[in-house]
Amino acid sequence: MEDSVRIIQAVGAFKLDLAEVQRPDDALDRLGLVDEAVDGGLEHTIAYRNLAAVAAHEGRRKEALEYYRKAWRLADRDLNMFTEFDRFLASQGLHQERLKVYAQLPADARDRSMVALRRVPQLLDTENYDDALAELSVRTFLAGEGQER
């Protein structure tokens, strides 16, 4: 039971924003708990996402990529995870993988503004200029995702 509580705390409490950490060691302690939980068999999007973000921040790009891929597989096509994963893939020049990740999104998700804001750069980065123009031509971009279209 105590291990379960620690895993939940690790996943729920770990923040990359160090302003929310009271002591410098707190972030490392929390990251250690997340890493320990993953090593212990925890399969959770947020855990892998956090490990990916830290690995990327520390310059461990290959490790970050593997963590992001695991997070995406577990994310159930979450649009926030899509956005973050796409940004990371773009920073690594992995544009063909970006297109594959986009193709995994359900059709209704592809209509969302937050997805379109990532789709246009994908198309430009892969030199699909006509498709990028078409994407921009048919979109109505909203000030906020929650607003009615």
XYZ file of C-alpha atoms in Angstrom:
149
model
C 0.000 0.000 0.000
C 2.792 2.421 0.888
C 4.449 1.808 -2.511
C 1.154 2.568 -4.284
C 0.850 5.857 -2.428
C 4.438 6.768 -3.348
C 3.789 5.975 -7.012
C 0.642 8.112 -7.050
C 2.515 10.942 -5.336
C 5.392 10.634 -7.787
C 3.153 10.821 -10.829
C 0.811 13.449 -9.450
C 3.279 15.704 -7.667
C 6.286 15.820 -9.991
C 6.531 19.217 -11.631
C 9.104 20.450 -14.090
C 8.483 24.014 -12.967
C 11.208 24.340 -10.341
C 9.496 27.445 -8.943
C 7.011 25.050 -7.334
C 9.770 23.037 -5.678
C 10.718 24.194 -2.200
C 14.198 22.644 -2.134
C 16.428 21.862 -5.157
C 16.582 18.231 -4.051
C 12.773 17.973 -4.116
C 12.708 17.829 -7.925
C 15.350 15.096 -7.980
C 13.518 13.190 -5.253
C 10.276 13.349 -7.208
C 11.979 12.393 -10.457
C 13.607 9.495 -8.631
C 10.184 8.315 -7.463
C 8.826 8.503 -11.018
C 11.838 6.623 -12.378
C 11.492 4.034 -9.617
C 7.781 3.630 -10.346
C 8.431 3.132 -14.073
C 11.182 0.624 -13.321
C 8.690 -1.132 -11.064
C 6.258 -1.600 -13.934
C 4.139 1.551 -13.841
C 2.753 2.253 -17.306
C 1.465 5.823 -17.159
C 1.544 8.592 -19.751
C 2.454 11.334 -17.293
C 5.346 9.351 -15.825
C 6.888 8.761 -19.248
C 6.155 12.326 -20.331
C 7.936 13.713 -17.281
C 10.937 11.455 -17.791
C 11.024 12.473 -21.472
C 10.900 16.177 -20.671
C 13.728 15.891 -18.149
C 15.845 13.763 -20.494
C 15.300 16.284 -23.305
C 16.167 19.180 -20.995
C 19.384 17.419 -19.994
C 20.314 16.761 -23.625
C 19.662 13.019 -23.542
C 17.716 13.151 -26.823
C 17.616 9.426 -27.683
C 16.366 8.562 -24.219
C 13.821 11.386 -24.392
C 12.575 10.081 -27.739
C 11.968 6.604 -26.330
C 10.142 8.032 -23.309
C 7.992 10.264 -25.544
C 7.132 7.311 -27.772
C 6.032 5.300 -24.729
C 4.022 8.245 -23.405
C 2.297 8.627 -26.788
C 1.416 4.925 -26.953
C -0.235 5.212 -23.541
C -1.854 8.609 -24.141
C -4.993 7.403 -25.922
C -4.474 10.090 -28.566
C -4.477 12.908 -26.007
C -4.178 16.224 -27.859
C -1.887 17.835 -25.296
C 0.465 14.876 -25.548
C 0.257 15.096 -29.345
C 1.277 18.757 -29.226
C 4.236 18.168 -26.935
C 5.414 15.048 -28.776
C 5.149 16.837 -32.126
C 7.208 19.762 -30.833
C 9.903 17.389 -29.641
C 9.937 15.457 -32.919
C 10.205 18.750 -34.825
C 13.159 19.827 -32.692
C 14.883 16.580 -33.647
C 14.112 16.883 -37.353
C 11.961 13.723 -37.269
C 9.357 15.095 -39.650
C 8.229 11.803 -41.184
C 7.494 10.447 -37.714
C 5.485 13.606 -37.044
C 3.282 12.789 -40.021
C 2.793 9.226 -38.750
C 1.791 10.460 -35.291
C -0.688 12.887 -36.869
C -2.176 10.049 -38.923
C -2.964 8.206 -35.671
C -5.305 10.956 -34.502
C -9.039 10.383 -34.969
C -10.714 12.530 -37.642
C -12.561 14.721 -35.115
C -9.280 15.523 -33.346
C -7.761 16.685 -36.632
C -10.428 19.404 -36.771
C -9.258 20.957 -33.522
C -7.378 24.254 -33.692
C -4.597 23.027 -31.412
C -3.907 20.188 -33.841
C -4.038 22.451 -36.880
C -1.474 24.732 -35.236
C 0.935 21.779 -35.260
C -0.209 20.398 -38.620
C 0.725 23.437 -40.685
C 4.368 23.454 -39.488
C 4.480 19.678 -40.134
C 3.429 20.234 -43.715
C 5.870 23.090 -44.192
C 8.733 21.091 -42.680
C 8.027 18.248 -45.102
C 7.762 20.650 -48.051
C 4.042 20.011 -48.579
C 3.380 23.668 -49.287
C 0.113 23.228 -51.185
C -1.306 21.093 -48.377
C -0.211 23.690 -45.803
C -1.956 26.433 -47.766
C -5.085 24.288 -48.063
C -4.997 23.614 -44.312
C -4.818 27.335 -43.588
C -7.545 28.101 -46.123
C -10.176 25.845 -44.584
C -9.499 26.599 -40.917
C -11.151 28.989 -38.559
C -8.709 29.470 -35.718
C -10.287 30.151 -32.368
C -8.993 32.192 -29.478
C -9.526 29.235 -27.145
C -10.157 25.523 -27.611
C -13.305 25.621 -25.496
C -15.156 28.104 -27.652
C -17.889 27.043 -30.040
C -16.968 26.824 -33.699
